[in-house]
Short mmCIF file of C-alpha atoms and ligand atoms in Angstrom, two decimals:
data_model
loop_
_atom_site.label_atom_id
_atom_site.label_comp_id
_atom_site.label_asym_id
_atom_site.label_seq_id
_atom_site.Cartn_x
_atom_site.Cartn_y
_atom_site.Cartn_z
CA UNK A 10 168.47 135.38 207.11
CA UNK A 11 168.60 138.53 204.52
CA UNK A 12 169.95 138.72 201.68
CA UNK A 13 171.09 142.41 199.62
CA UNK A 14 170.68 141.78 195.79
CA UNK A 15 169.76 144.06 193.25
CA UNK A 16 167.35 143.57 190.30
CA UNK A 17 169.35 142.42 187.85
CA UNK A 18 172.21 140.82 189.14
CA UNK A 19 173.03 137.44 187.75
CA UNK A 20 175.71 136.83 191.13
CA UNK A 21 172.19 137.80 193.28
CA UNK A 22 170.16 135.22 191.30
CA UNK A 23 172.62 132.35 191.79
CA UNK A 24 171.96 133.08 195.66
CA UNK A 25 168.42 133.62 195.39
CA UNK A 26 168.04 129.95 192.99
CA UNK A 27 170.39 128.69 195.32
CA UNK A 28 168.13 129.72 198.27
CA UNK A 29 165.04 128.64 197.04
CA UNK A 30 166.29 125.39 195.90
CA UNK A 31 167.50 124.53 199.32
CA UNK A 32 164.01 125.37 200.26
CA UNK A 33 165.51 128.31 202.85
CA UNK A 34 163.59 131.42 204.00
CA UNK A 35 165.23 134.59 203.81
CA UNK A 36 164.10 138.09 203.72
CA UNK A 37 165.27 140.09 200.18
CA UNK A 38 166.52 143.87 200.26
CA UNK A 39 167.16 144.69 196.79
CA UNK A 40 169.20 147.65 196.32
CA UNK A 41 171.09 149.72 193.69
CA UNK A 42 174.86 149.03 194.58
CA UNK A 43 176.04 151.84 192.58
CA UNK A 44 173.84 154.30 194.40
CA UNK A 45 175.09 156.24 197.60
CA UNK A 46 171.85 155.12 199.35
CA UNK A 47 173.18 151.49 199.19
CA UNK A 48 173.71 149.57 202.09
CA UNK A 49 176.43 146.84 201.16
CA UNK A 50 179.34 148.89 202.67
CA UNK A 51 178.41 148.22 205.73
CA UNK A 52 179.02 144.32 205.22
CA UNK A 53 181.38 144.28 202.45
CA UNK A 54 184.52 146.12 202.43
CA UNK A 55 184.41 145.59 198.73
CA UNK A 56 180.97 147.48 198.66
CA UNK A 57 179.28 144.86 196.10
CA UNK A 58 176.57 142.66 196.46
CA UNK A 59 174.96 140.26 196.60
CA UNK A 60 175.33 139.84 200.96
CA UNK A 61 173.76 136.95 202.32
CA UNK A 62 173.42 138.11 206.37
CA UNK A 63 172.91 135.51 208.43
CA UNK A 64 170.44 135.80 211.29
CA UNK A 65 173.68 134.77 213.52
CA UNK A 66 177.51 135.14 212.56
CA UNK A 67 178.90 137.12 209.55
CA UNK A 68 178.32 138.66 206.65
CA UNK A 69 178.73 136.66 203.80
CA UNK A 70 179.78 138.02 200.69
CA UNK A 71 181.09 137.29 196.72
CA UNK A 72 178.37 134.61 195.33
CA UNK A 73 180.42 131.66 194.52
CA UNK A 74 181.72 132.00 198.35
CA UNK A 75 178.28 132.29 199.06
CA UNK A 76 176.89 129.40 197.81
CA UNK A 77 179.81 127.32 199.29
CA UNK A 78 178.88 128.24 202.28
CA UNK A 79 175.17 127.64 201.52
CA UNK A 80 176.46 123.55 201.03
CA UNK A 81 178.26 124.04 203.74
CA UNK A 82 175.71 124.90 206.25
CA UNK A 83 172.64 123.49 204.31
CA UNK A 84 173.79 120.14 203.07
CA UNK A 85 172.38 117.53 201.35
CA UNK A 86 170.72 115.06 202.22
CA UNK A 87 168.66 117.27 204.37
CA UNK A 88 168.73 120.35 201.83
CA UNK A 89 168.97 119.36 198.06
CA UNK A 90 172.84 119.24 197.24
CA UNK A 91 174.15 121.61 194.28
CA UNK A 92 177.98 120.47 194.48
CA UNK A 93 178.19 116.99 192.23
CA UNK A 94 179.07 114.31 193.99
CA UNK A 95 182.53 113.67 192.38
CA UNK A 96 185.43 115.71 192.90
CA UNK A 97 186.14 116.32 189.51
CA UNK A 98 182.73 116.75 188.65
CA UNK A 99 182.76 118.88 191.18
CA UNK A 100 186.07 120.72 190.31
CA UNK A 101 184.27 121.13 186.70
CA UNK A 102 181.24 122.82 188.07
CA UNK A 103 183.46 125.13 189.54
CA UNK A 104 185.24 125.65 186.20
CA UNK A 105 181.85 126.28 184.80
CA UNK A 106 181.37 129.11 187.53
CA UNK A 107 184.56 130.54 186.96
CA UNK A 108 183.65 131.28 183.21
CA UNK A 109 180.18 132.34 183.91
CA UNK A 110 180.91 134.79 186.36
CA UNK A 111 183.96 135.86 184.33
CA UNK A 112 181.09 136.72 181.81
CA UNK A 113 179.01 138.48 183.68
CA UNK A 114 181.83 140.67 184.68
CA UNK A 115 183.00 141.36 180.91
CA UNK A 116 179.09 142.70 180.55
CA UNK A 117 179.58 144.83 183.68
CA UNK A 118 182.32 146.19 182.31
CA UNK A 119 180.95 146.70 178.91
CA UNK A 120 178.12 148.39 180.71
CA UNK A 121 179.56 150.94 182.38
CA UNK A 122 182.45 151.41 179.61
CA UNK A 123 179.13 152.72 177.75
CA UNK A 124 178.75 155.50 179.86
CA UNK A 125 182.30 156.91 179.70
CA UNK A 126 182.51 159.79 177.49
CA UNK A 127 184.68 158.33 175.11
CA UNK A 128 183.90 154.39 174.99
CA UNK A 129 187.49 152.77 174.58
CA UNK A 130 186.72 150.60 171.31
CA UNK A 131 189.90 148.75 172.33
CA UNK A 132 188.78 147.55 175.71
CA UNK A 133 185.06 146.96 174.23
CA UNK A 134 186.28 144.55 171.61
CA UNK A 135 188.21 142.56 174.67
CA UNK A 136 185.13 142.38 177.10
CA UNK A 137 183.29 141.03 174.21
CA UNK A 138 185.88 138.45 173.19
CA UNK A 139 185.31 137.00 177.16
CA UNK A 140 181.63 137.11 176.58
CA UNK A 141 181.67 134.95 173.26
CA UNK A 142 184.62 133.28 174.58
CA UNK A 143 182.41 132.02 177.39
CA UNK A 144 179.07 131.33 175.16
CA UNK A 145 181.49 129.29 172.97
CA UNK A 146 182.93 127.06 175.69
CA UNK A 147 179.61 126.92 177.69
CA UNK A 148 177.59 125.80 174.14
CA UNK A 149 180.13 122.91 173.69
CA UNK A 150 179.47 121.82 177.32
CA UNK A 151 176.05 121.63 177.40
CA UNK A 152 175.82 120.08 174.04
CA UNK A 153 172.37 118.43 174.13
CA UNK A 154 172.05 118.02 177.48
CA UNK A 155 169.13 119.31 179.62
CA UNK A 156 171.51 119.55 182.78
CA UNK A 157 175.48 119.87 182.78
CA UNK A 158 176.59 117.19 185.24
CA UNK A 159 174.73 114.12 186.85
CA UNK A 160 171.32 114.72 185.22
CA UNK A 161 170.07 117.28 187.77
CA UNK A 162 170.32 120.43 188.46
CA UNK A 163 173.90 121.42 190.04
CA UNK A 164 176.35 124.41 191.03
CA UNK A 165 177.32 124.18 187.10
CA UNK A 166 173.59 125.05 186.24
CA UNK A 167 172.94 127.63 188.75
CA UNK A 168 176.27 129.70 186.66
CA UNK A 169 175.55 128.86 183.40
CA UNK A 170 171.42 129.70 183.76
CA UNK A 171 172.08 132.80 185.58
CA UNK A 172 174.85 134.50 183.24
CA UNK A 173 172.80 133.44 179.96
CA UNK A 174 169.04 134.89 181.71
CA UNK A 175 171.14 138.20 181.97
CA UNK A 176 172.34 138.22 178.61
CA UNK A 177 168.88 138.09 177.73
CA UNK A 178 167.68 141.10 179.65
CA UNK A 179 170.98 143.64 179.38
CA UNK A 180 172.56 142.29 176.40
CA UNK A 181 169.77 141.42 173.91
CA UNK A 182 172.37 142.78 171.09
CA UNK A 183 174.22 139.70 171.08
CA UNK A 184 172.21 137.06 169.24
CA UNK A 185 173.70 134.16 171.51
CA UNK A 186 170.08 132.44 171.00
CA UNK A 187 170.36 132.10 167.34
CA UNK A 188 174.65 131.42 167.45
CA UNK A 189 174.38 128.70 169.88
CA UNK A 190 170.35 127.10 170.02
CA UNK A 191 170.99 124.55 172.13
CA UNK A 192 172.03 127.02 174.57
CA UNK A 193 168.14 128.79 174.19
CA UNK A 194 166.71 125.21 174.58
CA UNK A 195 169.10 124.73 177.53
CA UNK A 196 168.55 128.00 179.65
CA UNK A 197 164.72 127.88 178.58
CA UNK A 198 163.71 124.52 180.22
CA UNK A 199 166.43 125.34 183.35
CA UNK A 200 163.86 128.67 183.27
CA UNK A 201 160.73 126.43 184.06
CA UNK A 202 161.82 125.89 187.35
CA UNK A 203 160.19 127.33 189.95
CA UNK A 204 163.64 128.71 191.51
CA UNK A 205 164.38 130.35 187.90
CA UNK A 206 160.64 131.44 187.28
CA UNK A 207 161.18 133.23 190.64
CA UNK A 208 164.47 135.05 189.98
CA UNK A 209 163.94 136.96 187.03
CA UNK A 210 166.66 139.32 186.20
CA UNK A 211 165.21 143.12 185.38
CA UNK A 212 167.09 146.20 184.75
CA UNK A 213 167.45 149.04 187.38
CA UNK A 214 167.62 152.53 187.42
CA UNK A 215 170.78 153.70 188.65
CA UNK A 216 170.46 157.46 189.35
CA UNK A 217 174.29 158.31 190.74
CA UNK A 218 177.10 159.01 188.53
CA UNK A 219 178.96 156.06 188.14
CA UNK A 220 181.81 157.06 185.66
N1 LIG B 6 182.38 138.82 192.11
C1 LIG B 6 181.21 139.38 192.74
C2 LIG B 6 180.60 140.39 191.79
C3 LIG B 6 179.42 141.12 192.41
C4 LIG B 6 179.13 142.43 191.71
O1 LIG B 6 179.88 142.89 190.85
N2 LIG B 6 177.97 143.02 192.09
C5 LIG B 6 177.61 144.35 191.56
C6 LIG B 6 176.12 144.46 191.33
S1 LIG B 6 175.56 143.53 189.98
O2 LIG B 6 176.48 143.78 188.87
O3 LIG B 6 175.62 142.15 190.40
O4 LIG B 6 174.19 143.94 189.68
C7 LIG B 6 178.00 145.38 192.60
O5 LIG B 6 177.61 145.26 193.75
N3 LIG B 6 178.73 146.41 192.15
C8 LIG B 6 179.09 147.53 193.02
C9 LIG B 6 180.57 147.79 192.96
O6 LIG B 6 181.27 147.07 192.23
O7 LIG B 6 181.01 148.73 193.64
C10 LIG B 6 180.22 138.27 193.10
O8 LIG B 6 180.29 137.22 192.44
O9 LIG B 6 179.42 138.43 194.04
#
């Protein structure tokens, strides 16, 4: 199995903690998406990544498809289980993906909003508002807790740890660790983990125009 991720993606690391929780062996081709020498058109029709390729059957694409299909085809008991065993814990963890995906794509869009020659202010202050929207909502979930749901690590935790390790590499302007510490204390003992330890976001050098 290979999977196409890229350096710093927080959707890549889900897979990848995902992956190595699961205890499954895959081959990683990290890539710059945004550069013409990138491969993920020829999997995705929506030219992003991360791809898991499987060594039989499809292309799998868009990470919170990907890691359903990950418990799908890996299940617990004989692979450790990330989807909680109650529906609407379940249904929750889900909710906690949809926000922490939501934020990493208000920082992608900050990102590259950046590089425009005349940064819209306007659309700036909005993509922030999602990002501390999220950091809000995901601070009063944790609370003190050291995982979100059941006690052990879960879908919910694989979100929330990989949106906050990004903030901490491409959005170190946002003092989230000091506005929400139990947050830091959170992400920081989910970052012990092997699977975390392993995963480390780091920027990339994108070389093509992009805007
Ligand atoms: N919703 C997608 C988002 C994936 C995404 O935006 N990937 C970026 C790379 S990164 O931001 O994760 O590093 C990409 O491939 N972008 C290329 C493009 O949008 O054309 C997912 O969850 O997989």
């Amino acid at each position: 199995m290979k999977l196409i991720s890229a350096t710093p993606s927080p959707y890549a690391r889900k897979v990848r903690i995902t992956l190595a929780e699961k205890g499954i062996a895959f081959d990683l081709q990290t890539e710059i998406p945004w550069d013409s020498t990138t491969k993920t058109p020829e999997f995705n029709p929506l030219e992003k990544l991360p791809v898991l390729i499987p060594d039989k059957g499809k292309p799998v694409y868009e990470s919170h498809f990907i890691l359903e299909w990950l418990e799908a085809k890996y299940p617990a008991p004989q692979y450790y289980g990330i989807h909680p065993r109650t529906q609407d814990d379940l249904l929750f963890a889900k909710q906690v993906e949809v926000v922490s995906d939501g934020m990493c794509d208000a920082c992608v869009m900050l990102f590259f909003e950046k590089q425009r020659e005349n940064p819209s202010k306007e659309w700036n202050a909005r993509q922030m508002r999602k990002v501390e929207g999220g950091l809000k909502a995901l601070s009063e979930w944790v609370g003190e807790k050291e995982f979100l749901i059941e006690d052990r690590l879960t879908l919910a935790d694989i979100a929330a740890g990989s949106v906050l390790g990004y903030m901490s590499v491409r959005f170190k302007m946002i003092p989230w660790r000091e506005q929400y510490p139990n947050l830091a204390t959170y992400v920081d003992r989910l970052e012990e983990r092997d699977s975390f330890k392993n995963t480390k976001p780091s920027p990339q050098n994108i070389t093509d125009k992009i805007v």
